[in-house]
Amino acid sequence: MKALCWHGKQDIRCDEVPDPKIEHPRDAIVKVTSCAICGSDLHLYDGFMPGMESGDIMGHEFMGEVVEVGSENKKLKVGDRVVVPFTICCGECDQCRRGYFSVCERSNRNKSVGDKVFGHTTAGLFGYTHLTGGYAGGQAEYVRVPYADVAPVKVPSNLTDEQVLFLGDIFPTGWQAVVQCDIEPTDTVAIWGCGPVGQFCIRSAVMLGARQVIAIDRVPERLAMARAGGATTIDFETESVVERLNDLTGGKGPEKCIDAVGLEAHATATLDSMYDRAKQAVMLETDRPHVLREMMYVCRPAGVLSVPGVYGGVLDKIPFGMAMNKSLTIRTGQTHVNRWTDDLLKRIEEGQIDPTFVITHRASLADGPELYKTFRDKHDGCVKVVLQP
Ligand SMILES: NC(=O)c1ccc[n+]([C@@H]2O[C@H](COP(=O)([O-])OP(=O)(O)OC[C@H]3O[C@@H](n4cnc5c(N)ncnc54)[C@H](O)[C@@H]3O)[C@@H](O)[C@H]2O)c1
Ligand SMILES: [Zn+2]
Ligand SMILES: [Zn+2]
């Protein structure tokens, strides 16, 4: 079959690879009908995430048709149409039973590495580093789904692929980021990053009743999409984010701040960002946490910082004393996807939201390598890429 494979920094190729097989009786094989490129894929593409190996199959946002099921799988049958959440979960461990699916204790088949690096393992993830199991991803014609009797979400035939595809990642990710903020009707929510995740944060914050939603980025078409979703926007390249946020909140700062940017933050020649770039270049720092620092500084005391943006390793010069003295709550995590999928699928069916608004590019798997670059560089108005194998 054909699949998009990682071969090193900025080197993704559409390769011919062996078809996946059932390896465990709970598995299923899914024929992928649609998959997407996620901002998290860019951290692998740009070489910031350790634990990748040449030939790894990329992709963790995908859906398709079940073409084979293992003998113990009682949930799925051949022909079912499913969206597959990016977090692999067993459904039975202590964490899964509490709904903390992204930290499933059993699904990371490289658990010993996870335990060593993180103190305790996190869940297995599709198409991601070997720290999280090194499972083959879904930017492929077929994919093996482990524990396929737990996470896959069956979707009704009257909804198109594009309407439901993002239930596997960015829609629940934006939603969880806002739910973690415990929105009050009087709240201002400020969202850094108007990429696909930021866009779903904006729409979720509006749906969950925030009084004011403010979105920050510098890419004009992403800012325009944010405004169409109900946000007031700030261009961090031409405006002072801190001044504008204070102006828009009567000088008090936003109560809720969301980092939908993560470890590859850009900033306009601030002292802290030049420091990050220099340290990252000589491998003394893994991440560029400019947004985290800015959120800690501008957030209203007793506010919440919600961090769906991905960080990889060690962060420098985080003003933790500021966060502590201001009584800030910090909430973060890979998304516990299945915690939200029933509710969000219903909202799509009821027409409360049409997730297709974010799609700007549609192409075949063979065009994938080129589109990684287009998405990373935000060329050609690119916000979200959907590929059809
Ligand atoms: N927690 C999860 O489960 C989960 C799931 C999906 C994605 N993510 C992460 O969410 C983040 C965003 O993903 P995406 O798909 O939207 O990616 P993206 O790269 O398209 O979006 C990031 C956006 O941030 C903007 N940006 C950069 N520096 C900024 C700054 N200083 N201030 C404001 N905006 C800035 C960029 O211009 C870009 O539009 C990534 O880190 C991704 O790994 C996390
Ligand atoms: Zn993702
Ligand atoms: Zn589990």
CSV table of C-alpha atoms and ligand atoms in Angstrom, one decimal:
chain,number,residue,atom,x,y,z
A,1,MET,CA,0.0,0.0,0.0
A,2,LYS,CA,1.0,3.7,-0.2
A,3,ALA,CA,1.8,5.6,3.0
A,4,LEU,CA,3.4,8.9,4.0
A,5,CYS,CA,6.7,8.0,5.8
A,6,TRP,CA,9.1,10.0,7.9
A,7,HIS,CA,12.7,9.9,6.7
A,8,GLY,CA,14.2,12.7,8.7
A,9,LYS,CA,13.8,16.4,9.2
A,10,GLN,CA,11.6,17.9,6.5
A,11,ASP,CA,11.7,14.6,4.6
A,12,ILE,CA,8.3,13.0,4.2
A,13,ARG,CA,7.9,10.6,1.3
A,14,CYS,CA,4.9,8.7,-0.2
A,15,ASP,CA,6.3,5.2,-0.1
A,16,GLU,CA,5.2,1.7,-1.1
A,17,VAL,CA,5.1,-0.3,2.2
A,18,PRO,CA,3.6,-3.7,3.3
A,19,ASP,CA,-0.1,-3.8,4.1
A,20,PRO,CA,-0.9,-4.0,7.9
A,21,LYS,CA,-2.1,-7.2,9.4
A,22,ILE,CA,-4.2,-8.2,12.4
A,23,GLU,CA,-1.7,-8.7,15.2
A,24,HIS,CA,-4.0,-9.2,18.2
A,25,PRO,CA,-7.6,-10.5,18.3
A,26,ARG,CA,-8.9,-7.1,19.4
A,27,ASP,CA,-7.5,-5.3,16.4
A,28,ALA,CA,-9.2,-4.1,13.2
A,29,ILE,CA,-7.8,-3.0,9.9
A,30,VAL,CA,-9.3,0.2,8.5
A,31,LYS,CA,-9.2,1.3,4.9
A,32,VAL,CA,-8.6,5.0,5.2
A,33,THR,CA,-11.0,7.2,3.2
A,34,SER,CA,-9.8,10.5,4.6
A,35,CYS,CA,-6.9,11.7,6.7
A,36,ALA,CA,-5.5,15.1,7.7
A,37,ILE,CA,-2.2,16.7,8.5
A,38,CYS,CA,-2.1,18.1,12.1
A,39,GLY,CA,0.0,20.8,13.7
A,40,SER,CA,1.5,18.0,15.9
A,41,ASP,CA,2.8,16.3,12.7
A,42,LEU,CA,4.8,19.5,12.0
A,43,HIS,CA,6.8,19.0,15.2
A,44,LEU,CA,7.9,15.6,13.8
A,45,TYR,CA,8.4,17.1,10.3
A,46,ASP,CA,10.6,19.9,11.8
A,47,GLY,CA,12.6,17.4,13.8
A,48,PHE,CA,11.7,18.7,17.3
A,49,MET,CA,10.2,15.4,18.6
A,50,PRO,CA,12.7,12.8,19.7
A,51,GLY,CA,12.1,9.1,19.1
A,52,MET,CA,11.3,9.0,15.4
A,53,GLU,CA,12.8,6.3,13.1
A,54,SER,CA,13.3,6.4,9.3
A,55,GLY,CA,10.3,4.8,7.6
A,56,ASP,CA,7.8,5.5,10.4
A,57,ILE,CA,4.3,5.9,8.9
A,58,MET,CA,2.8,9.3,9.8
A,59,GLY,CA,-0.7,10.5,10.6
A,60,HIS,CA,-3.0,10.4,13.6
A,61,GLU,CA,-6.2,12.1,12.2
A,62,PHE,CA,-8.0,9.6,10.0
A,63,MET,CA,-11.2,7.7,9.3
A,64,GLY,CA,-12.4,5.0,7.0
A,65,GLU,CA,-14.1,1.7,6.6
A,66,VAL,CA,-13.4,-1.4,8.6
A,67,VAL,CA,-12.2,-4.2,6.3
A,68,GLU,CA,-11.1,-6.8,8.8
A,69,VAL,CA,-11.7,-7.5,12.5
A,70,GLY,CA,-9.9,-9.7,15.0
A,71,SER,CA,-11.7,-12.7,16.5
A,72,GLU,CA,-12.2,-11.0,19.9
A,73,ASN,CA,-13.5,-7.7,18.6
A,74,LYS,CA,-17.2,-7.6,19.4
A,75,LYS,CA,-17.7,-3.9,18.7
A,76,LEU,CA,-16.8,-3.6,15.0
A,77,LYS,CA,-17.8,-5.5,11.9
A,78,VAL,CA,-16.6,-5.3,8.4
A,79,GLY,CA,-18.2,-2.4,6.6
A,80,ASP,CA,-18.5,-0.1,9.6
A,81,ARG,CA,-17.5,3.5,9.0
A,82,VAL,CA,-15.4,4.8,11.8
A,83,VAL,CA,-13.4,7.8,13.0
A,84,VAL,CA,-10.3,6.7,14.9
A,85,PRO,CA,-9.2,8.9,17.8
A,86,PHE,CA,-5.5,9.6,17.8
A,87,THR,CA,-5.1,8.3,21.4
A,88,ILE,CA,-5.0,4.5,21.6
A,89,CYS,CA,-6.7,3.3,24.7
A,90,CYS,CA,-7.4,-0.1,26.3
A,91,GLY,CA,-10.7,0.9,28.0
A,92,GLU,CA,-9.9,-1.2,31.1
A,93,CYS,CA,-7.0,0.4,33.0
A,94,ASP,CA,-7.4,2.8,35.9
A,95,GLN,CA,-6.9,5.9,33.7
A,96,CYS,CA,-9.3,4.7,30.9
A,97,ARG,CA,-12.0,4.0,33.5
A,98,ARG,CA,-11.7,7.5,34.8
A,99,GLY,CA,-11.9,8.9,31.2
A,100,TYR,CA,-8.2,10.0,31.1
A,101,PHE,CA,-7.7,8.2,27.8
A,102,SER,CA,-4.6,10.0,26.6
A,103,VAL,CA,-2.7,8.6,29.6
A,104,CYS,CA,-4.0,5.0,29.2
A,105,GLU,CA,-1.6,2.8,31.2
A,106,ARG,CA,-1.5,-0.1,28.8
A,107,SER,CA,-1.6,1.1,25.2
A,108,ASN,CA,2.0,2.3,24.9
A,109,ARG,CA,3.9,-0.8,23.8
A,110,ASN,CA,7.1,1.0,24.7
A,111,LYS,CA,5.9,1.5,28.2
A,112,SER,CA,9.3,1.1,29.8
A,113,VAL,CA,10.6,4.0,27.7
A,114,GLY,CA,7.6,6.2,28.6
A,115,ASP,CA,8.1,5.3,32.3
A,116,LYS,CA,11.7,6.3,32.1
A,117,VAL,CA,11.3,9.5,30.2
A,118,PHE,CA,8.0,10.8,31.8
A,119,GLY,CA,8.1,9.1,35.2
A,120,HIS,CA,5.0,7.2,34.2
A,121,THR,CA,3.9,6.2,30.7
A,122,THR,CA,1.3,7.9,28.6
A,123,ALA,CA,-1.0,6.4,26.0
A,124,GLY,CA,0.1,4.9,22.7
A,125,LEU,CA,-0.5,7.4,19.8
A,126,PHE,CA,-0.8,6.7,16.1
A,127,GLY,CA,1.9,8.0,13.8
A,128,TYR,CA,3.9,9.6,16.5
A,129,THR,CA,7.2,9.0,18.3
A,130,HIS,CA,8.4,5.7,19.6
A,131,LEU,CA,8.1,7.2,23.1
A,132,THR,CA,4.4,6.7,22.6
A,133,GLY,CA,4.5,3.3,21.0
A,134,GLY,CA,5.7,4.0,17.5
A,135,TYR,CA,2.4,2.8,16.0
A,136,ALA,CA,2.0,3.1,12.2
A,137,GLY,CA,-0.2,6.1,11.4
A,138,GLY,CA,-3.2,6.8,9.2
A,139,GLN,CA,-1.7,8.8,6.4
A,140,ALA,CA,-1.9,5.6,4.5
A,141,GLU,CA,-4.3,3.4,2.5
A,142,TYR,CA,-4.7,1.0,5.4
A,143,VAL,CA,-4.0,1.1,9.1
A,144,ARG,CA,-4.0,-1.4,11.9
A,145,VAL,CA,-6.0,-0.2,14.8
A,146,PRO,CA,-5.0,-1.8,18.2
A,147,TYR,CA,-7.7,-2.0,20.9
A,148,ALA,CA,-10.2,-1.4,18.1
A,149,ASP,CA,-13.0,-2.5,20.3
A,150,VAL,CA,-12.6,0.6,22.4
A,151,ALA,CA,-11.9,4.0,20.8
A,152,PRO,CA,-13.2,4.0,17.2
A,153,VAL,CA,-16.4,6.1,16.8
A,154,LYS,CA,-19.0,4.8,14.4
A,155,VAL,CA,-20.4,7.6,12.3
A,156,PRO,CA,-23.8,7.9,10.5
A,157,SER,CA,-23.9,7.6,6.8
A,158,ASN,CA,-25.7,10.9,6.3
A,159,LEU,CA,-22.6,12.8,7.4
A,160,THR,CA,-19.7,13.3,5.0
A,161,ASP,CA,-16.1,12.4,5.9
A,162,GLU,CA,-15.2,16.0,6.1
A,163,GLN,CA,-17.9,16.7,8.6
A,164,VAL,CA,-16.7,14.1,11.1
A,165,LEU,CA,-13.0,13.5,10.4
A,166,PHE,CA,-11.8,16.1,13.0
A,167,LEU,CA,-13.7,14.2,15.8
A,168,GLY,CA,-10.4,12.2,15.9
A,169,ASP,CA,-8.3,15.1,17.0
A,170,ILE,CA,-8.6,18.8,16.5
A,171,PHE,CA,-12.3,19.3,17.4
A,172,PRO,CA,-12.2,17.5,20.8
A,173,THR,CA,-8.8,19.2,21.3
A,174,GLY,CA,-10.2,22.7,20.9
A,175,TRP,CA,-13.2,21.7,23.0
A,176,GLN,CA,-11.2,20.2,25.9
A,177,ALA,CA,-8.9,23.2,26.0
A,178,VAL,CA,-12.0,25.4,26.6
A,179,VAL,CA,-13.7,23.0,29.0
A,180,GLN,CA,-10.5,23.0,31.0
A,181,CYS,CA,-11.0,26.8,31.4
A,182,ASP,CA,-14.3,26.3,33.4
A,183,ILE,CA,-15.9,29.1,31.4
A,184,GLU,CA,-18.1,31.6,33.2
A,185,PRO,CA,-20.6,33.8,31.3
A,186,THR,CA,-18.5,36.9,32.3
A,187,ASP,CA,-15.2,35.5,31.0
A,188,THR,CA,-12.8,36.8,28.4
A,189,VAL,CA,-11.0,33.9,26.7
A,190,ALA,CA,-7.7,34.8,24.9
A,191,ILE,CA,-6.5,32.1,22.5
A,192,TRP,CA,-2.9,32.2,21.1
A,193,GLY,CA,-2.6,30.6,17.7
A,194,CYS,CA,-5.3,30.6,15.0
A,195,GLY,CA,-4.2,27.3,13.4
A,196,PRO,CA,-6.7,24.5,13.1
A,197,VAL,CA,-6.6,23.8,16.9
A,198,GLY,CA,-7.0,27.6,17.7
A,199,GLN,CA,-10.0,27.7,15.3
A,200,PHE,CA,-11.8,25.0,17.2
A,201,CYS,CA,-10.9,26.6,20.5
A,202,ILE,CA,-12.6,29.8,19.3
A,203,ARG,CA,-15.8,28.1,18.1
A,204,SER,CA,-15.9,26.0,21.3
A,205,ALA,CA,-15.4,29.1,23.5
A,206,VAL,CA,-18.3,30.8,21.7
A,207,MET,CA,-20.5,27.6,22.0
A,208,LEU,CA,-19.7,27.3,25.7
A,209,GLY,CA,-20.8,30.9,26.4
A,210,ALA,CA,-17.7,33.0,26.9
A,211,ARG,CA,-18.5,36.8,27.0
A,212,GLN,CA,-15.6,37.7,24.8
A,213,VAL,CA,-13.2,35.6,22.7
A,214,ILE,CA,-9.9,37.1,21.6
A,215,ALA,CA,-7.6,35.3,19.1
A,216,ILE,CA,-3.9,36.0,18.4
A,217,ASP,CA,-1.9,35.2,15.3
A,218,ARG,CA,-0.1,37.0,12.5
A,219,VAL,CA,-1.4,35.1,9.4
A,220,PRO,CA,-4.1,37.3,7.8
A,221,GLU,CA,-6.4,34.5,6.5
A,222,ARG,CA,-6.2,32.6,9.8
A,223,LEU,CA,-7.1,35.9,11.6
A,224,ALA,CA,-10.0,36.4,9.2
A,225,MET,CA,-11.3,32.8,9.9
A,226,ALA,CA,-11.0,33.6,13.6
A,227,ARG,CA,-13.2,36.7,13.2
A,228,ALA,CA,-15.7,34.7,11.2
A,229,GLY,CA,-15.9,32.4,14.1
A,230,GLY,CA,-16.8,35.2,16.5
A,231,ALA,CA,-13.4,36.4,17.8
A,232,THR,CA,-11.8,39.8,18.1
A,233,THR,CA,-8.3,39.4,16.7
A,234,ILE,CA,-4.8,40.7,17.5
A,235,ASP,CA,-1.9,40.5,15.0
A,236,PHE,CA,1.2,39.8,17.2
A,237,GLU,CA,3.5,41.1,14.5
A,238,THR,CA,2.0,44.6,14.3
A,239,GLU,CA,0.4,45.0,17.7
A,240,SER,CA,1.4,44.6,21.4
A,241,VAL,CA,-0.4,41.5,22.6
A,242,VAL,CA,-0.2,42.5,26.2
A,243,GLU,CA,-1.4,46.1,25.6
A,244,ARG,CA,-4.3,45.0,23.4
A,245,LEU,CA,-5.4,42.3,25.8
A,246,ASN,CA,-5.4,44.7,28.7
A,247,ASP,CA,-7.3,47.3,26.7
A,248,LEU,CA,-9.9,44.8,25.8
A,249,THR,CA,-10.4,43.8,29.4
A,250,GLY,CA,-10.6,47.1,31.2
A,251,GLY,CA,-6.9,46.8,32.2
A,252,LYS,CA,-7.5,43.6,34.1
A,253,GLY,CA,-6.3,40.9,31.6
A,254,PRO,CA,-8.2,37.9,30.3
A,255,GLU,CA,-9.5,35.4,32.9
A,256,LYS,CA,-8.8,32.4,30.7
A,257,CYS,CA,-5.8,32.0,28.4
A,258,ILE,CA,-5.3,29.1,25.9
A,259,ASP,CA,-2.0,28.2,24.3
A,260,ALA,CA,-2.9,26.7,20.9
A,261,VAL,CA,0.7,27.3,19.6
A,262,GLY,CA,3.1,25.0,21.4
A,263,LEU,CA,6.8,24.5,21.2
A,264,GLU,CA,7.4,26.2,17.9
A,265,ALA,CA,6.2,29.7,18.9
A,266,HIS,CA,7.3,32.7,16.8
A,267,ALA,CA,7.7,36.1,18.3
A,268,THR,CA,8.7,39.5,16.9
A,269,ALA,CA,12.3,40.1,18.2
A,270,THR,CA,11.5,40.0,21.9
A,271,LEU,CA,14.4,39.3,24.1
A,272,ASP,CA,13.0,36.0,25.4
A,273,SER,CA,12.4,34.7,21.9
A,274,MET,CA,15.9,35.5,20.7
A,275,TYR,CA,17.2,33.7,23.7
A,276,ASP,CA,15.0,30.6,23.0
A,277,ARG,CA,16.1,30.5,19.3
A,278,ALA,CA,19.8,30.7,20.3
A,279,LYS,CA,19.5,28.0,22.9
A,280,GLN,CA,17.4,25.8,20.7
A,281,ALA,CA,19.9,26.1,17.9
A,282,VAL,CA,22.7,24.7,20.1
A,283,MET,CA,20.4,22.1,21.6
A,284,LEU,CA,20.4,23.6,25.1
A,285,GLU,CA,16.7,24.0,25.1
A,286,THR,CA,14.1,21.9,23.3
A,287,ASP,CA,11.1,24.2,23.2
A,288,ARG,CA,10.3,27.9,22.6
A,289,PRO,CA,7.9,28.8,25.3
A,290,HIS,CA,7.3,32.4,24.4
A,291,VAL,CA,3.5,32.0,24.5
A,292,LEU,CA,3.5,30.4,28.0
A,293,ARG,CA,5.5,33.3,29.4
A,294,GLU,CA,3.2,35.9,27.7
A,295,MET,CA,0.1,34.1,29.1
A,296,MET,CA,1.5,34.0,32.7
A,297,TYR,CA,2.2,37.7,32.4
A,298,VAL,CA,-1.0,39.0,31.0
A,299,CYS,CA,-3.5,36.6,32.6
A,300,ARG,CA,-5.8,38.0,35.3
A,301,PRO,CA,-4.8,36.8,38.8
A,302,ALA,CA,-6.7,33.7,39.8
A,303,GLY,CA,-7.2,32.8,36.1
A,304,VAL,CA,-6.6,29.6,34.2
A,305,LEU,CA,-4.0,28.8,31.6
A,306,SER,CA,-5.1,25.9,29.4
A,307,VAL,CA,-2.3,24.4,27.2
A,308,PRO,CA,-3.3,22.1,24.3
A,309,GLY,CA,-0.2,23.2,22.4
A,310,VAL,CA,2.4,20.4,22.4
A,311,TYR,CA,5.7,20.7,24.3
A,312,GLY,CA,8.4,18.2,23.9
A,313,GLY,CA,11.0,18.5,26.6
A,314,VAL,CA,12.7,21.1,28.7
A,315,LEU,CA,11.6,24.7,28.9
A,316,ASP,CA,13.7,27.6,30.0
A,317,LYS,CA,13.0,30.9,31.9
A,318,ILE,CA,9.4,30.1,32.8
A,319,PRO,CA,8.3,32.7,35.4
A,320,PHE,CA,6.9,30.2,37.7
A,321,GLY,CA,7.0,32.6,40.7
A,322,MET,CA,4.7,34.9,38.8
A,323,ALA,CA,2.3,32.1,38.1
A,324,MET,CA,2.3,31.0,41.7
A,325,ASN,CA,1.9,34.4,43.2
A,326,LYS,CA,-0.9,35.3,40.8
A,327,SER,CA,-2.8,32.1,41.8
A,328,LEU,CA,-2.9,30.8,38.3
A,329,THR,CA,-4.2,27.3,37.5
A,330,ILE,CA,-2.4,25.5,34.7
A,331,ARG,CA,-4.2,22.6,32.8
A,332,THR,CA,-2.8,20.7,29.9
A,333,GLY,CA,-2.6,17.4,28.2
A,334,GLN,CA,-3.0,15.4,25.0
A,335,THR,CA,-6.7,15.2,24.4
A,336,HIS,CA,-8.8,12.5,26.1
A,337,VAL,CA,-10.6,12.2,22.8
A,338,ASN,CA,-13.3,9.7,23.6
A,339,ARG,CA,-14.4,11.8,26.5
A,340,TRP,CA,-15.9,14.3,24.1
A,341,THR,CA,-16.8,12.5,20.9
A,342,ASP,CA,-20.4,11.5,21.7
A,343,ASP,CA,-21.3,15.0,22.6
A,344,LEU,CA,-19.5,16.6,19.7
A,345,LEU,CA,-20.9,14.1,17.1
A,346,LYS,CA,-24.4,15.1,18.4
A,347,ARG,CA,-23.6,18.8,18.0
A,348,ILE,CA,-22.5,18.2,14.4
A,349,GLU,CA,-25.6,16.2,13.7
A,350,GLU,CA,-27.8,19.0,15.2
A,351,GLY,CA,-26.0,21.6,13.0
A,352,GLN,CA,-24.5,23.5,16.0
A,353,ILE,CA,-21.2,23.4,14.1
A,354,ASP,CA,-19.9,22.4,10.7
A,355,PRO,CA,-16.3,21.4,11.2
A,356,THR,CA,-15.6,21.7,7.4
A,357,PHE,CA,-15.1,25.5,7.7
A,358,VAL,CA,-11.4,24.9,8.5
A,359,ILE,CA,-10.5,22.9,5.4
A,360,THR,CA,-8.6,24.9,2.7
A,361,HIS,CA,-6.8,22.1,0.9
A,362,ARG,CA,-7.9,18.7,-0.5
A,363,ALA,CA,-5.5,16.4,-2.2
A,364,SER,CA,-4.3,12.8,-2.7
A,365,LEU,CA,-1.8,10.9,-0.6
A,366,ALA,CA,0.9,11.4,-3.2
A,367,ASP,CA,0.6,15.2,-2.8
A,368,GLY,CA,1.1,14.8,0.9
A,369,PRO,CA,4.9,15.6,1.1
A,370,GLU,CA,4.3,18.9,-0.8
A,371,LEU,CA,1.4,19.8,1.4
A,372,TYR,CA,3.4,19.2,4.6
A,373,LYS,CA,5.5,22.1,3.4
A,374,THR,CA,2.6,24.2,2.3
A,375,PHE,CA,0.9,23.8,5.7
A,376,ARG,CA,4.1,24.4,7.7
A,377,ASP,CA,4.9,27.5,5.8
A,378,LYS,CA,1.2,28.7,5.8
A,379,HIS,CA,1.5,29.3,2.0
A,380,ASP,CA,-1.4,29.5,-0.4
A,381,GLY,CA,-3.8,30.3,2.4
A,382,CYS,CA,-3.4,26.9,3.9
A,383,VAL,CA,-5.1,26.3,7.2
A,384,LYS,CA,-6.1,22.6,7.1
A,385,VAL,CA,-5.2,19.8,4.6
A,386,VAL,CA,-7.4,16.7,4.0
A,387,LEU,CA,-5.9,13.9,2.0
A,388,GLN,CA,-7.9,11.1,0.3
A,389,PRO,CA,-5.8,7.9,-0.1
B,1,LIG,N1,-3.2,18.5,23.0
B,1,LIG,C1,-3.5,17.8,22.0
B,1,LIG,O1,-4.0,16.7,22.1
B,1,LIG,C2,-3.2,18.4,20.6
B,1,LIG,C3,-3.9,17.9,19.5
B,1,LIG,C4,-3.7,18.5,18.3
B,1,LIG,C5,-2.7,19.5,18.2
B,1,LIG,N2,-2.0,19.9,19.3
B,1,LIG,C6,-1.0,21.0,19.2
B,1,LIG,O2,-1.7,22.2,19.1
B,1,LIG,C7,-0.8,23.2,18.5
B,1,LIG,C8,-1.5,23.9,17.3
B,1,LIG,O3,-1.8,22.9,16.3
B,1,LIG,P1,-2.4,23.4,14.9
B,1,LIG,O4,-2.8,22.3,14.1
B,1,LIG,O5,-3.4,24.5,15.1
B,1,LIG,O6,-1.0,24.0,14.3
B,1,LIG,P2,-0.4,25.2,13.5
B,1,LIG,O7,1.0,25.1,13.5
B,1,LIG,O8,-1.1,25.3,12.1
B,1,LIG,O9,-0.9,26.5,14.3
B,1,LIG,C9,-0.1,27.2,15.2
B,1,LIG,C10,-0.4,28.7,14.9
B,1,LIG,O10,0.2,29.5,16.0
B,1,LIG,C11,0.6,30.7,15.4
B,1,LIG,N3,1.7,31.3,16.2
B,1,LIG,C12,3.0,31.1,16.2
B,1,LIG,N4,3.6,31.9,17.2
B,1,LIG,C13,2.6,32.6,17.8
B,1,LIG,C14,2.6,33.5,18.8
B,1,LIG,N5,3.7,33.9,19.5
B,1,LIG,N6,1.4,34.1,19.2
B,1,LIG,C15,0.2,33.7,18.6
B,1,LIG,N7,0.2,32.8,17.6
B,1,LIG,C16,1.4,32.2,17.2
B,1,LIG,C17,1.1,30.3,14.0
B,1,LIG,O11,1.1,31.4,13.1
B,1,LIG,C18,0.1,29.3,13.6
B,1,LIG,O12,-1.1,29.8,12.9
B,1,LIG,C19,0.4,22.3,18.1
B,1,LIG,O13,1.4,22.5,19.1
B,1,LIG,C20,-0.1,20.9,18.0
B,1,LIG,O14,1.0,20.0,18.3
B,1,LIG,C21,-2.3,19.3,20.5
B,2,ZN,ZN,-3.0,16.1,16.2
B,3,ZN,ZN,-6.2,2.1,29.3
